[in-house]
Structure formats: C-alpha cells, structure tokens
Amino acid sequence: MTDTLFDPKWEWAFENASQALLETIQIAILASILGCFIALPLSFYASKATNQTTTTYIIYKSFLNFIRTIPDLFWAMLFTVAVGLGPFAGVLALVMFSMAIMGKLLSETIDSIDLGPLEAAKASGAKHNQAVFTSALPQILPNFTAYFLYIFELCIRASVILGLVGAGGVGRIIETQRIFLRFDRISPIIVLILFAVIAIEQFSVWLRRKIL
Amino acid sequence: MNIPNQPLNQKILKYLITVLIVVGSIWSASGLEITPDRIFSAPGKIWILISAMFPLDLSQEAIDRIVPKVAESLFIAWAGTVIGAIFSFPVSFLAANNVSLNSLSRMTKQVLNIIRAFPELILAFVLLPITGLGPLTGTLAVGIHSIGTLGKLSSEVIEGIDEGPLESIKSSGGSKLNELFFGVVPQVMPTITSYWLYRFEINLRASAVLGVVGAGGVGAELINQLRFRDFPRAGTVLVVTIAMVLIVDTISASIRRRIIKGREIKV
C-alpha cells in the first residue's frame, strides 16, 4: 500500500486539485479577514486597560477563552451540521478560529499599552470610546498587522484540512481518494499543498517586512 | 498650530492595504458562493443545533465511552510534545546561526520549514498506511509537527542570547562544547521550557481532531455522533473536551508564568 504513495499521479492532481486548492486559499483569506476584524473591537473590551467595567471584562474575556478551547476541526464539524456541507461552513469555522487567536493575542497586547496618551485624550475632553479610538488603537495597529499575517498563515494551514469533514477546500479531494486508498493520487496533492503553503508563507514574510 | 502632513507614500500604502483587504474578501466570497441570505440564516441554524444538544447525554454508557477517548487525546498530546521536545532541542542548536555553521544553519532551517508546512492531519494521513489506525499514528504526527515548530521557536531563542557569557567562557579556556552547556543552555532553558508547555496546549487541540482520520483521540467520537445525528451525546463529547482543554490550559499557563516571571514575592 505504501508503494503507491511514492508513485505520484501528477497530471491527475493538477487537473482535479487546483480548483480546490484555490477554494482553500479563498476560505483562508475571507475567514482571516472577517475573524480578525471582528476580534479587533472585542479585544478592547477584553482588556483591563481599556475596559474598566469588571463584569463586561470578565464576560468578553471568558467568551474569547471559551471559543479558543474548541479545535478548528470541531468548529468545522459543528458548522457543517448546522449550515450544510460546503465552503461556507469552513469559512465560519475559521472565523471562530482566527477570532479566538486574535482576541487572545491582541487583548494581551492592549493590556501592556502606554496609558499616557489615553489619559491625555480624556483630560482634553474625549469620551472613553473616543479616547480608545484615537490613542489606544494607533498603538496596537502594528501588532494587529503582524498578528493578522500570522493568523492568515495559520488559516491557510487549517483550511487545507477542513475538507476532511466536508467543509470545503482541497481536503475534500484527499478524503475521497483516501476512502479508495488511492495514495498515488494523494501524494502529489500533498506536495502541491506543501508548495502553495510555503509560497504563501514567503509572501507573508515579505509583506510583513514591507509594512512593519 | 502646525500639524505636519502625512507623507504621501504612507497615504498610498494605507489605501492600497484597504483596497487589498476589500477586494480580497469580495473575490473570496464570490468564489465560495456565499450569499447574504445564507449568512443571515446561519445564526438560526446554529441555534437549532445547539438547542438539540441539550439536555446532554450523561448516561453511564456515554461517559464510559467518552472519557477514555478524551484521556487518549491528552496522552497523544503529551507523548507528541515529548517527542517534539527531545528531537527539536539538539536540532535547534544546529539551526541557530550564532552557534552553528552558517551553511548548516540554513539547511536545518529549510528542513524545519518543510516539516512545519505539513499540518498534523496531513502527516497522520501519510503515516496511516505505515503505522496503521490508532493512537500511535496520531502521536507520531503530533510529534513530527512539533519538531518543526519547536525547532524554529527554540532556534530563534538561541539566536537572541547575550554573547557575553560565551565570550567569558572562551576567554577562561572553555571549549566550544563548554560554551554551549554553560553559556547557551542556562540562558535559553526557561523560554524554551515555556515554549514546550505552550506547544503542549496546542497539541492538545490538534490531538483532539486527529480522530477524524482514525489516528486516535476524541475526534472520531464527535464525528460519529454528529453523523448519526445523536446530538445530546455529541454535546457531551464537546463539553468534556472543552472542560479538559480549559483545565490543562489553566495549569499550563500558571506553570509557564512561574517559569518566566519567577515566584511572586509579596512585599
């Protein structure tokens, strides 16, 4: 059975997997953008520095902790049952996944911001939200960008496997071929994924150096 | 008052990023057949699923089936982390460009990159025909992936060390090996240990899903219950898994804090 693993069927993989690989990348792009931008306001509520109300702080903090405990593929399974098979479930699953990571990373960054500008804004008459928007947000934007690119990479990796539970992307093809034990078809797909992931990662490293 | 104008190229960059994000998400959404009415009907459907899970199936039989599976996930994560820690530790010295040869460091880093590019589940796939169904495959998959990630993180820690102690060891007649043992290791050990624990937390989530491909752990249980539409029992699986992850996370986080920050001294 392992012999076929090392006898890849390249043409078959290019013909059948490239469309699904594109779908995988689209899922990752959409989910990381949505997840990170939903997490941006949430993490201000989940930080002691910008949210003095203890009850809402605890609620937001434990909400973020809670969604972080459920693994990405569990989300995908739940969403495929709830909204049906297909990439939409995958996007929802990865939105939860990236929201959880961004929420944790960003709220911890907000915890350690310089409180001086915040105070200055309030002293000159800004409301709490205005003060946060004008003096806390600019401080964390570089971190947000770096985390976003990191989460995008994670999402690319995670979206590859979503198809195993029917949530769209290239994993779907791997799953069907696995059932038929066609390891000669799986191995070229895995190599394709490897190249795509490495290429995207290099792009993201380049972008990070360019922006930051 | 004189407020300096924003430099033009920064403005262009700002708009470029905005356009990139908007165009990227629209292009992705159109390719995935995501329509507004699917989005708006999603919360209702999710609510139906959640309400189908309660009350949870807490019968003795369900508990007897689920708890050992959750424990198996825990064991896979721990064993995988140990494999990753043992193998990544020496490799990270090879990969760090300040203690290793330049060409060797570059080569090791590439190898680590390649290992990291495979998600655990894909690794489990490749290993399935070799080691068969069961937790051994899961452990190996988690372990190999951990070597990649831990190797990268540890080598970056080693690259960031203070060179002073190394120099003083060298000037007092220490060999290259002495430098590593007495100069590098004591400096990097706290951070690397905390990375091992952090990796254990991540591996716990990874090992929970490995069951989907038959590589052991609680994932198989969840996917089967969802397939047979036994939602109360699926809910139990979820709740037990969440509880286990929360407990382990809390313990591991407090140990990590203790390692990095030391004991808190009350004044």
Tab-separated table of C-alpha atoms in Angstrom:
chain	number	residue	atom	x	y	z
A	1	MET	CA	0.000	0.000	0.000
A	2	THR	CA	2.881	2.371	0.745
A	3	ASP	CA	4.411	1.740	-2.690
A	4	THR	CA	1.688	3.757	-4.375
A	5	LEU	CA	2.493	6.686	-2.081
A	6	PHE	CA	5.782	7.084	-3.933
A	7	ASP	CA	4.280	6.709	-7.410
A	8	PRO	CA	2.508	10.065	-7.738
A	9	LYS	CA	-0.011	10.761	-10.497
A	10	TRP	CA	0.905	14.355	-11.279
A	11	GLU	CA	-1.434	15.082	-14.195
A	12	TRP	CA	-4.440	13.855	-12.295
A	13	ALA	CA	-3.572	16.086	-9.354
A	14	PHE	CA	-3.136	19.219	-11.492
A	15	GLU	CA	-6.425	18.611	-13.265
A	16	ASN	CA	-8.538	17.880	-10.213
A	17	ALA	CA	-6.955	19.620	-7.265
A	18	SER	CA	-6.038	23.107	-8.500
A	19	GLN	CA	-9.623	24.396	-8.310
A	20	ALA	CA	-9.992	23.031	-4.785
A	21	LEU	CA	-6.653	24.488	-3.771
A	22	LEU	CA	-7.865	27.911	-4.919
A	23	GLU	CA	-11.021	27.415	-2.852
A	24	THR	CA	-8.835	26.605	0.145
A	25	ILE	CA	-6.936	29.882	-0.254
A	26	GLN	CA	-10.180	31.835	-0.642
A	27	ILE	CA	-11.563	30.321	2.548
A	28	ALA	CA	-8.415	31.316	4.412
A	29	ILE	CA	-8.414	34.889	3.072
A	30	LEU	CA	-12.073	35.552	3.846
A	31	ALA	CA	-12.017	33.859	7.247
A	32	SER	CA	-8.860	35.545	8.485
A	33	ILE	CA	-10.102	38.994	7.400
A	34	LEU	CA	-13.540	38.524	8.988
A	35	GLY	CA	-12.217	36.875	12.139
A	36	CYS	CA	-9.518	39.448	12.788
A	37	PHE	CA	-11.759	42.453	12.211
A	38	ILE	CA	-14.474	41.032	14.466
A	39	ALA	CA	-11.840	40.384	17.126
A	40	LEU	CA	-10.468	43.950	16.931
A	41	PRO	CA	-13.297	45.651	18.883
A	42	LEU	CA	-13.824	42.578	21.094
A	43	SER	CA	-10.255	42.629	22.349
A	44	PHE	CA	-10.625	46.218	23.555
A	45	TYR	CA	-13.496	45.015	25.722
A	46	ALA	CA	-11.418	42.031	26.880
A	47	SER	CA	-8.562	44.138	28.210
A	48	LYS	CA	-8.246	45.737	31.634
A	49	ALA	CA	-6.515	48.769	30.145
A	50	THR	CA	-9.451	49.897	28.017
A	51	ASN	CA	-12.410	48.374	29.838
A	52	GLN	CA	-12.840	49.324	33.477
A	53	THR	CA	-16.205	47.603	33.910
A	54	THR	CA	-15.302	44.339	35.619
A	55	THR	CA	-18.435	42.404	34.629
A	56	THR	CA	-18.208	43.074	30.879
A	57	TYR	CA	-14.445	42.482	31.022
A	58	ILE	CA	-14.994	39.035	32.527
A	59	ILE	CA	-17.760	38.245	30.042
A	60	TYR	CA	-15.703	39.158	26.963
A	61	LYS	CA	-12.532	37.557	28.320
A	62	SER	CA	-14.208	34.248	29.104
A	63	PHE	CA	-16.074	34.315	25.782
A	64	LEU	CA	-12.738	34.540	23.954
A	65	ASN	CA	-11.257	31.820	26.184
A	66	PHE	CA	-14.240	29.603	25.527
A	67	ILE	CA	-14.095	29.776	21.731
A	68	ARG	CA	-10.346	29.145	21.946
A	69	THR	CA	-10.841	25.776	23.632
A	70	ILE	CA	-12.718	24.255	20.689
A	71	PRO	CA	-10.305	22.992	17.987
A	72	ASP	CA	-10.752	24.283	14.426
A	73	LEU	CA	-11.957	20.982	13.029
A	74	PHE	CA	-14.579	20.647	15.770
A	75	TRP	CA	-15.961	24.023	14.700
A	76	ALA	CA	-15.961	22.783	11.120
A	77	MET	CA	-17.891	19.631	12.078
A	78	LEU	CA	-20.450	21.632	14.027
A	79	PHE	CA	-20.935	24.169	11.243
A	80	THR	CA	-21.268	21.514	8.546
A	81	VAL	CA	-24.109	20.018	10.557
A	82	ALA	CA	-25.668	23.428	11.189
A	83	VAL	CA	-25.394	25.188	7.807
A	84	GLY	CA	-24.736	22.269	5.484
A	85	LEU	CA	-21.688	20.878	3.706
A	86	GLY	CA	-19.501	23.220	1.701
A	87	PRO	CA	-17.030	26.066	1.992
A	88	PHE	CA	-19.446	28.319	3.890
A	89	ALA	CA	-19.149	26.054	6.938
A	90	GLY	CA	-15.378	26.144	6.537
A	91	VAL	CA	-15.356	29.935	6.488
A	92	LEU	CA	-17.472	30.096	9.649
A	93	ALA	CA	-15.217	27.591	11.402
A	94	LEU	CA	-12.065	29.518	10.540
A	95	VAL	CA	-13.702	32.815	11.528
A	96	MET	CA	-14.175	31.399	15.022
A	97	PHE	CA	-10.633	30.025	14.951
A	98	SER	CA	-8.963	33.285	13.906
A	99	MET	CA	-11.219	35.361	16.153
A	100	ALA	CA	-10.110	33.313	19.152
A	101	ILE	CA	-6.398	33.647	18.434
A	102	MET	CA	-6.569	37.329	17.512
A	103	GLY	CA	-8.675	38.060	20.576
A	104	LYS	CA	-6.141	36.481	22.885
A	105	LEU	CA	-3.026	37.969	21.286
A	106	LEU	CA	-4.485	41.423	20.826
A	107	SER	CA	-6.124	41.754	24.239
A	108	GLU	CA	-2.812	40.844	25.863
A	109	THR	CA	-1.092	43.482	23.740
A	110	ILE	CA	-3.678	46.068	24.767
A	111	ASP	CA	-3.030	45.142	28.395
A	112	SER	CA	0.523	46.404	28.034
A	113	ILE	CA	-0.051	49.652	26.091
A	114	ASP	CA	1.180	53.019	27.301
A	115	LEU	CA	-1.712	54.541	29.244
A	116	GLY	CA	-0.373	58.104	28.963
A	117	PRO	CA	-1.975	59.020	25.618
A	118	LEU	CA	-5.283	57.567	26.808
A	119	GLU	CA	-5.212	59.787	29.859
A	120	ALA	CA	-4.185	62.800	27.805
A	121	ALA	CA	-7.098	62.308	25.426
A	122	LYS	CA	-9.516	62.030	28.349
A	123	ALA	CA	-8.032	65.088	30.034
A	124	SER	CA	-8.687	67.117	26.904
A	125	GLY	CA	-12.348	66.109	26.993
A	126	ALA	CA	-12.627	62.937	24.920
A	127	LYS	CA	-15.235	60.355	25.804
A	128	HIS	CA	-13.966	56.865	26.670
A	129	ASN	CA	-14.634	55.446	23.201
A	130	GLN	CA	-13.060	58.460	21.507
A	131	ALA	CA	-10.002	58.186	23.732
A	132	VAL	CA	-9.624	54.490	22.920
A	133	PHE	CA	-10.078	55.129	19.222
A	134	THR	CA	-7.578	57.957	18.987
A	135	SER	CA	-4.907	56.883	21.464
A	136	ALA	CA	-5.100	53.143	22.118
A	137	LEU	CA	-5.871	51.942	18.585
A	138	PRO	CA	-2.823	53.551	16.886
A	139	GLN	CA	-0.551	51.980	19.494
A	140	ILE	CA	-1.624	48.448	18.679
A	141	LEU	CA	-2.082	48.742	14.896
A	142	PRO	CA	1.447	47.493	14.064
A	143	ASN	CA	0.879	44.459	16.313
A	144	PHE	CA	-2.527	43.920	14.756
A	145	THR	CA	-0.983	43.804	11.285
A	146	ALA	CA	1.709	41.363	12.373
A	147	TYR	CA	-0.831	39.112	14.114
A	148	PHE	CA	-3.134	39.310	11.109
A	149	LEU	CA	-0.445	37.993	8.784
A	150	TYR	CA	0.441	35.264	11.286
A	151	ILE	CA	-3.206	34.233	11.592
A	152	PHE	CA	-3.557	34.262	7.820
A	153	GLU	CA	-0.741	31.699	7.637
A	154	LEU	CA	-2.421	29.586	10.310
A	155	CYS	CA	-5.703	29.778	8.408
A	156	ILE	CA	-4.053	28.617	5.183
A	157	ARG	CA	-2.762	25.544	7.010
A	158	ALA	CA	-6.038	24.933	8.796
A	159	SER	CA	-8.158	25.350	5.662
A	160	VAL	CA	-6.274	22.524	3.956
A	161	ILE	CA	-7.744	20.008	6.382
A	162	LEU	CA	-11.275	21.434	6.573
A	163	GLY	CA	-12.375	19.312	3.644
A	164	LEU	CA	-11.859	16.131	5.663
A	165	VAL	CA	-15.136	16.841	7.435
A	166	GLY	CA	-16.819	18.274	4.342
A	167	ALA	CA	-16.210	21.957	4.935
A	168	GLY	CA	-14.771	22.754	1.515
A	169	GLY	CA	-11.292	23.095	0.112
A	170	VAL	CA	-8.637	20.676	-1.032
A	171	GLY	CA	-9.122	18.321	1.919
A	172	ARG	CA	-12.316	17.076	0.297
A	173	ILE	CA	-10.336	15.526	-2.558
A	174	ILE	CA	-7.858	13.965	-0.152
A	175	GLU	CA	-10.724	12.455	1.823
A	176	THR	CA	-12.427	10.900	-1.212
A	177	GLN	CA	-9.166	9.459	-2.525
A	178	ARG	CA	-8.304	8.125	0.915
A	179	ILE	CA	-11.518	6.136	1.029
A	180	PHE	CA	-10.439	4.417	-2.188
A	181	LEU	CA	-6.882	4.056	-0.820
A	182	ARG	CA	-5.513	5.921	-3.842
A	183	PHE	CA	-2.325	7.047	-2.165
A	184	ASP	CA	-0.743	7.581	-5.587
A	185	ARG	CA	-3.233	10.429	-6.072
A	186	ILE	CA	-2.927	11.788	-2.547
A	187	SER	CA	0.846	12.198	-2.554
A	188	PRO	CA	1.043	14.713	-5.447
A	189	ILE	CA	-1.769	16.744	-3.870
A	190	ILE	CA	0.160	16.869	-0.618
A	191	VAL	CA	3.261	18.077	-2.457
A	192	LEU	CA	1.136	20.736	-4.209
A	193	ILE	CA	-0.221	21.883	-0.851
A	194	LEU	CA	3.307	21.998	0.513
A	195	PHE	CA	4.446	24.303	-2.277
A	196	ALA	CA	1.378	26.522	-2.001
A	197	VAL	CA	1.773	26.876	1.763
A	198	ILE	CA	5.474	27.674	1.541
A	199	ALA	CA	4.896	30.208	-1.258
A	200	ILE	CA	2.163	31.992	0.705
A	201	GLU	CA	4.309	31.989	3.818
A	202	GLN	CA	7.213	33.581	1.938
A	203	PHE	CA	4.811	36.202	0.561
A	204	SER	CA	3.542	36.939	4.052
A	205	VAL	CA	7.078	37.234	5.445
A	206	TRP	CA	7.926	39.654	2.623
A	207	LEU	CA	4.773	41.693	3.264
A	208	ARG	CA	5.488	41.853	6.975
A	209	ARG	CA	8.956	43.203	6.335
A	210	LYS	CA	7.486	45.739	3.881
A	211	ILE	CA	4.755	47.025	6.182
A	212	LEU	CA	6.396	46.944	9.588
B	1	MET	CA	-0.780	75.113	15.291
B	2	ASN	CA	1.319	73.280	12.754
B	3	ILE	CA	0.365	69.716	12.059
B	4	PRO	CA	2.740	68.047	9.620
B	5	ASN	CA	1.117	66.415	6.603
B	6	GLN	CA	1.146	62.663	6.351
B	7	PRO	CA	3.829	61.570	3.874
B	8	LEU	CA	2.317	60.703	0.511
B	9	ASN	CA	3.721	57.192	0.203
B	10	GLN	CA	2.279	56.314	3.596
B	11	LYS	CA	-1.122	57.509	2.443
B	12	ILE	CA	-0.851	55.424	-0.723
B	13	LEU	CA	0.139	52.382	1.335
B	14	LYS	CA	-2.871	52.890	3.588
B	15	TYR	CA	-5.305	52.977	0.665
B	16	LEU	CA	-3.527	50.090	-1.025
B	17	ILE	CA	-3.974	47.891	2.049
B	18	THR	CA	-7.645	48.840	2.367
B	19	VAL	CA	-8.281	48.045	-1.292
B	20	LEU	CA	-6.345	44.788	-0.964
B	21	ILE	CA	-8.440	43.685	2.012
B	22	VAL	CA	-11.787	44.650	0.447
B	23	VAL	CA	-11.011	43.168	-2.971
B	24	GLY	CA	-9.556	40.039	-1.353
B	25	SER	CA	-12.632	39.355	0.703
B	26	ILE	CA	-15.065	40.055	-2.161
B	27	TRP	CA	-13.100	37.820	-4.524
B	28	SER	CA	-13.029	35.057	-1.915
B	29	ALA	CA	-16.692	35.390	-1.024
B	30	SER	CA	-17.753	35.264	-4.683
B	31	GLY	CA	-15.677	32.146	-5.274
B	32	LEU	CA	-17.242	30.372	-2.313
B	33	GLU	CA	-20.896	31.031	-3.206
B	34	ILE	CA	-21.592	32.911	-0.021
B	35	THR	CA	-24.844	34.825	-0.391
B	36	PRO	CA	-26.433	37.271	2.063
B	37	ASP	CA	-29.401	35.025	2.838
B	38	ARG	CA	-27.061	32.159	3.740
B	39	ILE	CA	-25.259	34.483	6.117
B	40	PHE	CA	-28.458	35.760	7.734
B	41	SER	CA	-29.995	32.316	8.127
B	42	ALA	CA	-26.816	30.891	9.675
B	43	PRO	CA	-27.340	32.055	13.300
B	44	GLY	CA	-30.796	30.469	13.408
B	45	LYS	CA	-29.468	27.160	12.119
B	46	ILE	CA	-26.615	27.209	14.621
B	47	TRP	CA	-29.103	27.865	17.409
B	48	ILE	CA	-31.170	24.837	16.328
B	49	LEU	CA	-28.047	22.661	16.561
B	50	ILE	CA	-27.108	23.990	19.987
B	51	SER	CA	-30.591	23.516	21.392
B	52	ALA	CA	-30.636	19.950	20.018
B	53	MET	CA	-27.609	19.167	22.187
B	54	PHE	CA	-29.322	19.995	25.469
B	55	PRO	CA	-30.018	18.265	27.775
B	56	LEU	CA	-26.668	16.467	27.477
B	57	ASP	CA	-26.497	12.686	27.338
B	58	LEU	CA	-24.989	11.914	30.754
B	59	SER	CA	-25.838	8.207	30.890
B	60	GLN	CA	-23.196	5.888	32.362
B	61	GLU	CA	-22.622	4.263	28.993
B	62	ALA	CA	-21.897	7.562	27.277
B	63	ILE	CA	-19.487	8.669	30.000
B	64	ASP	CA	-17.707	5.300	29.874
B	65	ARG	CA	-17.161	5.705	26.142
B	66	ILE	CA	-16.227	9.358	26.017
B	67	VAL	CA	-13.900	9.892	28.983
B	68	PRO	CA	-11.278	7.290	27.900
B	69	LYS	CA	-11.259	8.848	24.411
B	70	VAL	CA	-10.664	12.311	25.828
B	71	ALA	CA	-7.896	10.883	28.020
B	72	GLU	CA	-6.377	9.259	24.920
B	73	SER	CA	-6.208	12.697	23.281
B	74	LEU	CA	-4.409	14.000	26.341
B	75	PHE	CA	-1.893	11.134	26.199
B	76	ILE	CA	-1.276	11.667	22.474
B	77	ALA	CA	-0.648	15.357	23.053
B	78	TRP	CA	1.768	14.701	25.920
B	79	ALA	CA	3.711	11.950	24.144
B	80	GLY	CA	3.847	14.013	20.958
B	81	THR	CA	5.148	17.036	22.839
B	82	VAL	CA	7.846	14.920	24.495
B	83	ILE	CA	8.942	13.583	21.099
B	84	GLY	CA	8.987	17.114	19.729
B	85	ALA	CA	10.947	18.463	22.706
B	86	ILE	CA	13.582	15.718	22.697
B	87	PHE	CA	14.316	15.934	18.988
B	88	SER	CA	13.901	19.669	18.487
B	89	PHE	CA	16.317	20.590	21.278
B	90	PRO	CA	19.560	19.441	19.576
B	91	VAL	CA	18.218	20.425	16.163
B	92	SER	CA	17.574	23.984	17.328
B	93	PHE	CA	21.296	24.361	18.132
B	94	LEU	CA	22.106	23.263	14.585
B	95	ALA	CA	19.607	25.769	13.209
B	96	ALA	CA	20.747	28.794	15.229
B	97	ASN	CA	23.206	30.787	13.130
B	98	ASN	CA	25.204	32.116	16.084
B	99	VAL	CA	26.258	28.731	17.478
B	100	SER	CA	26.234	26.618	14.313
B	101	LEU	CA	27.977	26.826	10.950
B	102	ASN	CA	26.302	29.188	8.534
B	103	SER	CA	25.543	26.687	5.778
B	104	LEU	CA	24.436	24.032	8.258
B	105	SER	CA	22.114	26.500	9.945
B	106	ARG	CA	20.494	27.479	6.667
B	107	MET	CA	19.991	23.856	5.671
B	108	THR	CA	18.492	22.855	9.017
B	109	LYS	CA	16.123	25.814	8.873
B	110	GLN	CA	14.878	24.740	5.461
B	111	VAL	CA	14.267	21.210	6.735
B	112	LEU	CA	12.332	22.609	9.701
B	113	ASN	CA	10.294	24.789	7.322
B	114	ILE	CA	9.362	21.762	5.256
B	115	ILE	CA	8.315	19.793	8.348
B	116	ARG	CA	6.230	22.719	9.559
B	117	ALA	CA	4.420	23.061	6.255
B	118	PHE	CA	2.533	19.787	6.830
B	119	PRO	CA	-0.419	20.098	9.202
B	120	GLU	CA	-0.672	17.283	11.752
B	121	LEU	CA	-3.668	15.790	9.992
B	122	ILE	CA	-1.872	15.557	6.660
B	123	LEU	CA	1.086	13.945	8.429
B	124	ALA	CA	-1.312	11.481	10.025
B	125	PHE	CA	-2.575	10.714	6.515
B	126	VAL	CA	0.889	9.956	5.250
B	127	LEU	CA	1.628	7.818	8.308
B	128	LEU	CA	-1.676	5.901	8.287
B	129	PRO	CA	-0.643	3.293	5.692
B	130	ILE	CA	2.669	2.826	7.517
B	131	THR	CA	1.680	2.617	11.192
B	132	GLY	CA	-1.986	1.742	10.831
B	133	LEU	CA	-5.098	3.095	12.540
B	134	GLY	CA	-4.755	4.074	16.163
B	135	PRO	CA	-3.109	6.449	18.596
B	136	LEU	CA	0.462	5.580	17.525
B	137	THR	CA	-0.108	7.342	14.205
B	138	GLY	CA	-1.532	10.370	15.976
B	139	THR	CA	1.373	10.540	18.398
B	140	LEU	CA	3.935	10.379	15.607
B	141	ALA	CA	2.099	13.013	13.570
B	142	VAL	CA	1.865	15.397	16.519
B	143	GLY	CA	5.486	14.685	17.444
B	144	ILE	CA	6.900	15.299	13.976
B	145	HIS	CA	4.968	18.539	13.537
B	146	SER	CA	6.150	19.665	16.985
B	147	ILE	CA	9.781	19.077	15.973
B	148	GLY	CA	9.272	21.591	13.168
B	149	THR	CA	7.589	24.292	15.217
B	150	LEU	CA	9.619	23.843	18.399
B	151	GLY	CA	12.845	23.709	16.407
B	152	LYS	CA	12.055	27.040	14.781
B	153	LEU	CA	10.986	28.754	18.008
B	154	SER	CA	13.931	27.369	20.037
B	155	SER	CA	16.498	28.318	17.412
B	156	GLU	CA	15.145	31.864	17.414
B	157	VAL	CA	15.543	31.952	21.198
B	158	ILE	CA	19.140	30.747	20.862
B	159	GLU	CA	19.828	33.409	18.226
B	160	GLY	CA	18.674	36.092	20.639
B	161	ILE	CA	21.013	35.245	23.527
B	162	ASP	CA	23.515	37.530	25.184
B	163	GLU	CA	27.007	36.745	23.788
B	164	GLY	CA	28.819	37.980	26.900
B	165	PRO	CA	28.805	34.718	28.901
B	166	LEU	CA	30.039	32.795	25.836
B	167	GLU	CA	32.988	35.140	25.488
B	168	SER	CA	33.924	34.878	29.144
B	169	ILE	CA	33.829	31.071	28.972
B	170	LYS	CA	36.014	31.187	25.872
B	171	SER	CA	38.487	33.598	27.475
B	172	SER	CA	38.807	31.384	30.560
B	173	GLY	CA	39.760	28.451	28.352
B	174	GLY	CA	36.419	26.686	27.797
B	175	SER	CA	35.868	24.569	24.718
B	176	LYS	CA	33.057	25.083	22.189
B	177	LEU	CA	31.026	22.397	23.967
B	178	ASN	CA	31.529	24.113	27.320
B	179	GLU	CA	30.218	27.312	25.769
B	180	LEU	CA	27.036	25.535	24.723
B	181	PHE	CA	26.472	23.823	28.063
B	182	PHE	CA	27.364	26.656	30.416
B	183	GLY	CA	26.764	29.689	28.213
B	184	VAL	CA	23.787	28.974	25.987
B	185	VAL	CA	21.678	26.344	27.746
B	186	PRO	CA	21.142	28.205	31.055
B	187	GLN	CA	20.139	31.330	29.158
B	188	VAL	CA	17.602	29.719	26.841
B	189	MET	CA	16.163	26.988	29.078
B	190	PRO	CA	13.347	28.992	30.744
B	191	THR	CA	11.984	30.334	27.460
B	192	ILE	CA	12.320	27.011	25.665
B	193	THR	CA	10.581	25.141	28.508
B	194	SER	CA	7.716	27.581	28.361
B	195	TYR	CA	7.521	27.014	24.604
B	196	TRP	CA	7.311	23.267	25.239
B	197	LEU	CA	4.351	23.804	27.544
B	198	TYR	CA	2.766	26.195	25.063
B	199	ARG	CA	3.196	23.585	22.351
B	200	PHE	CA	1.548	21.039	24.627
B	201	GLU	CA	-1.522	23.264	24.805
B	202	ILE	CA	-1.616	23.498	21.010
B	203	ASN	CA	-1.005	19.761	20.582
B	204	LEU	CA	-3.945	19.064	22.863
B	205	ARG	CA	-6.266	20.744	20.374
B	206	ALA	CA	-4.517	19.043	17.452
B	207	SER	CA	-4.769	15.584	19.001
B	208	ALA	CA	-8.458	16.125	19.706
B	209	VAL	CA	-9.167	16.396	15.980
B	210	LEU	CA	-6.834	13.595	14.842
B	211	GLY	CA	-9.561	11.032	15.404
B	212	VAL	CA	-11.316	12.327	12.281
B	213	VAL	CA	-8.874	10.354	10.128
B	214	GLY	CA	-8.701	7.438	12.573
B	215	ALA	CA	-5.470	8.401	14.298
B	216	GLY	CA	-6.806	8.078	17.833
B	217	GLY	CA	-8.412	10.505	20.242
B	218	VAL	CA	-11.797	12.054	20.767
B	219	GLY	CA	-12.321	13.380	17.218
B	220	ALA	CA	-13.704	10.085	15.906
B	221	GLU	CA	-16.287	10.043	18.673
B	222	LEU	CA	-17.574	13.527	17.817
B	223	ILE	CA	-17.753	12.980	14.071
B	224	ASN	CA	-19.568	9.653	14.525
B	225	GLN	CA	-22.162	11.093	16.892
B	226	LEU	CA	-22.755	14.010	14.532
B	227	ARG	CA	-23.097	11.606	11.600
B	228	PHE	CA	-25.667	9.502	13.433
B	229	ARG	CA	-27.464	12.710	14.482
B	230	ASP	CA	-27.076	11.793	18.164
B	231	PHE	CA	-26.783	15.425	19.227
B	232	PRO	CA	-27.077	15.038	23.020
B	233	ARG	CA	-24.119	12.676	23.025
B	234	ALA	CA	-22.152	14.919	20.649
B	235	GLY	CA	-22.829	17.710	23.117
B	236	THR	CA	-21.373	15.596	25.923
B	237	VAL	CA	-18.246	14.953	23.858
B	238	LEU	CA	-17.866	18.681	23.263
B	239	VAL	CA	-18.409	19.643	26.892
B	240	VAL	CA	-15.958	17.029	28.231
B	241	THR	CA	-13.340	18.099	25.662
B	242	ILE	CA	-13.789	21.788	26.479
B	243	ALA	CA	-13.522	21.077	30.203
B	244	MET	CA	-10.316	19.071	29.716
B	245	VAL	CA	-8.734	21.732	27.497
B	246	LEU	CA	-9.704	24.528	29.910
B	247	ILE	CA	-8.218	22.694	32.900
B	248	VAL	CA	-4.974	21.824	31.115
B	249	ASP	CA	-4.674	25.369	29.723
B	250	THR	CA	-5.067	26.904	33.156
B	251	ILE	CA	-2.488	24.631	34.764
B	252	SER	CA	-0.010	25.002	31.923
B	253	ALA	CA	-0.417	28.785	31.788
B	254	SER	CA	0.276	29.128	35.508
B	255	ILE	CA	3.387	26.933	35.226
B	256	ARG	CA	4.598	28.996	32.286
B	257	ARG	CA	4.069	32.223	34.203
B	258	ARG	CA	6.015	30.775	37.129
B	259	ILE	CA	8.912	29.749	34.854
B	260	ILE	CA	9.160	33.074	33.047
B	261	LYS	CA	8.419	35.526	35.841
B	262	GLY	CA	9.672	33.546	38.851
B	263	ARG	CA	7.925	33.333	42.191
B	264	GLU	CA	5.868	36.352	43.092
B	265	ILE	CA	7.276	37.985	46.193
B	266	LYS	CA	4.791	39.884	48.288
B	267	VAL	CA	6.330	42.999	49.779
